[in-house]
Amino acid sequence: MTLTASPKLGGYAALGAAGLLVALVSGLPEAAVLGLPFIVAVLAGLALVERPNLRASVEVDRDRLLEGEDVHVAVTVRSTTDVPWLQIAWHVPQGLAARGGRYILGVRLAAERSAVLETDLSTARWGVLPLPNPLLRAHDRLGFFRFEGSIDLNRTLRIYPRPETLRRALSPAETQMFSGNELSRVRGDGIEFADVRPYVAGDRPRRINWRLSARSGQLHVNEMHPERNADVVIFLDLFSDVRSGGQGTLDFAVRAAASLASYYLARRDRVGIIGFGGALRWLKPDMGSTQIYRIVDTLIDSEVLLTYNWRGIEIIPPRTLPPKSLVVALTPMMDDRTVDALLDLRARGFDLAVVEIMAEPFTVQRPSDAARLAHRIWQLERTATRLRYRRLGVPIAQWRLGEPLAGPLAREREFGRQNRWLRV
Amino acid sequence: MAPRLTTAGLALCGASVLGAVSTAVATDPTSLAAAAGRSAWMIPGGLSLGALACLVVGLRFARPGPIMAALALLGAAWLLGPGSSTWRSLTALAGGWLLAVAEMAYWSLDFQAAGTNSRSVYVRRAATTAGLVGSSVVLSLVPELNLFAAPTVGVELTVAGLLAVAALIAVAAALAWRLRSEEGSTDASADLKRSTS
């Protein structure tokens, strides 16, 4: 622990010395008498100071939690010496808020006794947060010295985004080979009726439509749509994050990505993720319960990285962007690189849907005419970009602040129903 | 009331009392301030007001420098104020009072950090302060009561005073060196053993 002398020590020594000096110079013994208590205090402080011997431990009840959940932290300090005033301080990191308990505690710690500082921290936003080191400050008896140190905690909290429960999301245009919950466009074995056709040798008798066969005098069989799984790639725009008041577009994008991943993985679809930004990151599509953990672990590390050395979408391996996969893009549409990359994907024939996280609620409009004009031009440019997507048959829906994710997804489904002819 | 405000209030009250007494007794014709004539009380009064202003500034902005200046001004006001031997004989008490004011003011600075302290912290600190002030007053009374038959003026006294100062400095240096050597021999990280779970 680091030893620090209080300014009081120097002040008292100076006052005592001044008293003696004045007494010697001016012949006033009262000056020495006035300064004597300060000299006594300094000498007593130097004689009585004792280095504390502290042992500290920190308990964190869990290090993985969902947004909005609380974590309980307890710092226990034990001393082998008597500490007249021990302060245990806990710096609440940004992104956490002290909900209960105390985060600075001052106690008198008797020898072989322990003191506990308990704090409940509530989480407001997903992310990986290193827990700060608790600080200890021990004062000596007379307040002349401070012994300060910190407990090297080296722990991080992994706060996962809380997924929204979705009853329906977007249906992919094409399905894959494995069985799943998505109704395939092709015909085969399944339970959903598709059509009837004349019987050919090799058809299973149980597929014969007896009513139609009796009426037409020729054997007909029913055709079915099989249930297949789909490949879904969640495209996260990490080029921009419009923030205001502790919230930002990236917060909503990550929550939406977690919700979509949970929804599609529950339907036995293969889900992958692409983080497109200053650092291009991807996760190969896969199915199963472990994939959701991989995805959320990738998501909570998401951040906007400003760099000129960014890489385009073309370097992503083909297995990460499989053919016939549905690409759901989550973007505030603030960066042209993302807009171009998505149009590139559409040109390559991917089934693309864009959820635009509205940046307007996070922007501050200045009252001047020039600012109003600039804001209007900016909005017109965004409208033009939306029209570009729609002309290419890409459903794009705006996700407004406070609206459930199901809202924009429903609007995109409606767009898909009305514009089936646009699909390539 | 918050402990910081309480201790600051006590320090201000103590300083006011000491300043008022110094000013009130300055009218004595034997006081040093009496050389100023009929307005003798103005010298210790001004010094006391200056001390209060410094104290307020130091406590408000949590700066130790103005507190030290306030203590020096209060001491100067006491030296210039009382003239009669009755009041002069109370210098040891005034020194103790000044120390109590200083303790309260610096204690107030220690409460800058927010948070809660257990009651035992206050009790212990108050008891320690009281003990320190009491013992220092008793020790100050030794020269005040002329317990040792010593000359009141002269080269001998000056030499004795210088020797006493040198002895005090030596004692303080020895104590400080003890602390320094302790710090050097102790590994800082060894003091704070980590055991996280």
XYZ file of C-alpha atoms in Angstrom, chain A residues 71-322:
252
model
C -25.050 -8.262 -9.674
C -24.071 -8.380 -6.028
C -20.507 -7.474 -5.120
C -19.068 -7.908 -1.637
C -15.640 -6.635 -0.627
C -14.380 -8.107 2.623
C -11.350 -6.597 4.343
C -9.655 -8.147 7.322
C -6.882 -6.574 9.325
C -4.344 -7.932 11.760
C -3.808 -4.453 13.198
C -6.165 -1.855 14.551
C -7.201 0.589 11.821
C -8.985 3.665 13.242
C -10.544 4.635 9.928
C -10.650 2.373 6.923
C -12.417 3.524 3.775
C -13.454 0.932 1.240
C -14.484 2.524 -2.022
C -15.987 0.968 -5.079
C -15.920 2.994 -8.266
C -19.140 2.234 -10.120
C -18.156 1.805 -13.760
C -19.956 3.425 -16.647
C -22.775 1.194 -17.792
C -23.587 0.068 -14.270
C -25.559 1.837 -11.567
C -25.451 1.291 -7.830
C -28.943 0.106 -6.966
C -28.557 -0.859 -3.363
C -25.999 -1.049 -0.625
C -23.096 1.337 -0.414
C -20.145 1.997 -2.630
C -18.057 3.959 -0.129
C -17.854 2.749 3.415
C -15.835 4.049 6.316
C -15.348 1.819 9.327
C -13.165 1.424 12.323
C -11.530 -1.965 11.921
C -10.329 -3.615 15.084
C -7.530 -6.159 14.926
C -8.594 -9.589 13.609
C -11.975 -8.221 12.626
C -13.366 -7.847 9.150
C -15.486 -5.261 7.365
C -17.733 -5.925 4.385
C -18.826 -3.479 1.711
C -21.803 -4.843 -0.163
C -23.055 -3.233 -3.350
C -25.826 -4.148 -5.759
C -25.063 -3.021 -9.269
C -27.726 -2.901 -11.926
C -26.910 -3.262 -15.587
C -28.355 -0.891 -18.143
C -26.683 -1.940 -21.382
C -25.155 -5.061 -22.852
C -21.390 -5.305 -23.162
C -18.225 -6.591 -21.601
C -17.413 -4.526 -18.554
C -14.224 -4.963 -16.551
C -15.047 -4.627 -12.891
C -13.031 -1.821 -11.300
C -10.598 -2.567 -8.548
C -11.948 -1.749 -5.087
C -9.898 0.942 -3.382
C -8.756 0.847 0.233
C -7.627 3.807 2.277
C -6.483 3.431 5.855
C -5.924 6.486 8.026
C -3.602 6.525 11.006
C -4.783 7.470 14.489
C -4.157 11.201 14.226
C -4.943 11.636 10.551
C -1.394 12.495 9.496
C -0.891 9.581 7.129
C -2.922 7.605 4.631
C -2.185 4.142 3.329
C -3.827 3.581 -0.031
C -4.066 0.539 -2.211
C -6.386 -1.370 -4.461
C -7.449 -4.966 -4.818
C -6.407 -6.399 -8.142
C -9.743 -7.882 -9.092
C -9.227 -8.756 -12.755
C -12.857 -9.758 -13.333
C -15.178 -8.853 -16.150
C -18.944 -8.835 -16.375
C -20.470 -10.175 -19.546
C -23.863 -8.557 -19.929
C -25.957 -10.121 -22.638
C -28.666 -8.274 -24.533
C -32.150 -9.203 -23.408
C -33.857 -10.754 -26.437
C -37.371 -9.738 -27.355
C -39.826 -12.584 -27.802
C -40.885 -12.728 -31.422
C -43.919 -14.663 -32.562
C -43.181 -14.149 -36.227
C -40.249 -12.831 -38.160
C -39.307 -12.806 -41.820
C -39.656 -15.911 -43.947
C -36.800 -16.677 -46.297
C -37.484 -16.970 -50.003
C -35.498 -20.195 -50.275
C -35.002 -23.044 -47.871
C -32.155 -25.462 -47.310
C -31.947 -29.243 -47.252
C -32.434 -30.025 -43.591
C -35.811 -30.362 -41.969
C -37.082 -27.414 -40.025
C -40.126 -25.244 -39.482
C -40.080 -23.242 -42.699
C -42.497 -24.271 -45.419
C -40.505 -24.939 -48.554
C -41.576 -23.781 -51.981
C -40.589 -27.116 -53.499
C -42.802 -30.177 -53.335
C -42.016 -33.325 -51.478
C -42.867 -35.099 -48.249
C -44.622 -32.890 -45.839
C -47.947 -32.153 -44.213
C -48.875 -28.920 -46.002
C -50.982 -29.492 -49.085
C -49.498 -28.086 -52.315
C -51.220 -29.505 -55.396
C -52.540 -32.654 -57.109
C -51.114 -34.378 -60.151
C -51.762 -37.594 -62.066
C -50.411 -40.761 -60.571
C -47.134 -42.094 -61.901
C -45.492 -45.394 -61.171
C -43.648 -45.307 -57.891
C -45.993 -42.899 -56.121
C -46.936 -44.017 -52.649
C -50.545 -45.265 -52.405
C -51.186 -43.240 -49.298
C -50.758 -40.075 -51.362
C -53.619 -40.964 -53.713
C -56.443 -38.450 -53.644
C -59.317 -40.928 -53.770
C -62.097 -38.380 -54.080
C -60.559 -36.705 -57.135
C -59.535 -40.064 -58.620
C -63.126 -41.379 -58.355
C -64.574 -38.253 -59.945
C -62.096 -38.050 -62.793
C -61.713 -41.806 -63.376
C -57.922 -41.458 -63.224
C -55.615 -41.834 -60.269
C -54.334 -38.576 -58.799
C -51.952 -38.048 -55.941
C -51.587 -35.154 -53.535
C -48.391 -33.160 -53.502
C -47.085 -31.603 -50.288
C -44.701 -28.846 -49.260
C -41.912 -30.174 -47.072
C -40.800 -28.288 -43.938
C -37.214 -27.299 -44.267
C -34.776 -25.119 -42.409
C -33.234 -21.919 -43.691
C -29.943 -20.104 -43.505
C -30.221 -16.702 -41.919
C -27.364 -14.222 -41.758
C -27.761 -11.233 -39.475
C -25.888 -8.258 -40.868
C -24.929 -5.756 -38.200
C -23.814 -2.285 -39.261
C -20.839 -1.344 -37.095
C -19.804 1.717 -39.025
C -21.953 4.146 -37.089
C -23.654 4.444 -33.753
C -25.789 7.518 -33.185
C -25.927 8.058 -29.433
C -27.788 10.406 -27.167
C -28.798 10.265 -23.535
C -27.026 6.992 -22.811
C -28.753 5.173 -25.671
C -27.730 4.604 -29.234
C -28.684 2.872 -32.433
C -26.112 0.140 -31.851
C -27.777 -0.794 -28.543
C -31.032 -1.471 -30.370
C -29.287 -3.224 -33.248
C -27.578 -5.689 -30.937
C -30.802 -6.369 -29.025
C -32.616 -6.958 -32.309
C -29.853 -9.262 -33.519
C -30.099 -11.324 -30.330
C -33.885 -11.506 -30.682
C -33.705 -12.602 -34.306
C -30.996 -15.164 -33.586
C -33.047 -16.667 -30.747
C -36.143 -16.803 -32.947
C -34.518 -18.467 -35.943
C -32.436 -20.892 -33.898
C -35.581 -22.039 -32.110
C -36.956 -22.897 -35.542
C -33.948 -25.111 -36.293
C -32.567 -22.633 -38.805
C -28.886 -22.045 -39.253
C -27.970 -18.551 -38.081
C -24.758 -16.648 -38.707
C -23.700 -13.088 -38.096
C -21.640 -10.492 -39.889
C -20.398 -7.400 -38.108
C -19.626 -4.955 -40.882
C -17.594 -2.003 -39.717
C -14.057 -0.828 -39.096
C -13.243 -4.407 -38.147
C -15.085 -6.982 -40.245
C -16.222 -9.889 -38.082
C -18.305 -12.896 -38.919
C -19.646 -16.107 -37.469
C -20.441 -19.053 -39.737
C -24.101 -20.077 -39.786
C -24.863 -23.008 -37.557
C -27.795 -24.424 -35.681
C -28.303 -25.627 -32.137
C -28.340 -24.182 -28.668
C -24.604 -23.544 -28.547
C -24.842 -21.230 -31.530
C -26.929 -18.721 -29.583
C -24.158 -18.465 -27.003
C -21.584 -17.974 -29.745
C -23.726 -15.276 -31.305
C -24.394 -13.310 -28.124
C -20.746 -13.580 -27.144
C -19.904 -12.065 -30.503
C -22.613 -9.441 -30.193
C -21.601 -8.056 -26.814
C -18.127 -7.327 -28.134
C -19.641 -5.182 -30.880
C -18.327 -1.659 -31.054
C -17.818 1.038 -33.616
C -14.164 1.075 -34.573
C -12.974 4.101 -36.494
C -10.365 3.104 -39.040
C -9.430 3.854 -42.613
C -8.253 0.282 -43.110
C -11.720 -1.208 -43.419
C -12.436 -4.205 -45.624
C -15.288 -4.819 -47.980
C -17.877 -7.529 -47.932
C -16.105 -9.455 -50.684
C -13.561 -11.019 -48.327
C -16.236 -12.853 -46.332
C -15.903 -16.619 -46.926
C -18.707 -18.196 -48.997
C -19.589 -20.548 -46.156
C -20.383 -17.548 -43.980
C -22.754 -16.207 -46.620
C -24.280 -19.395 -48.046
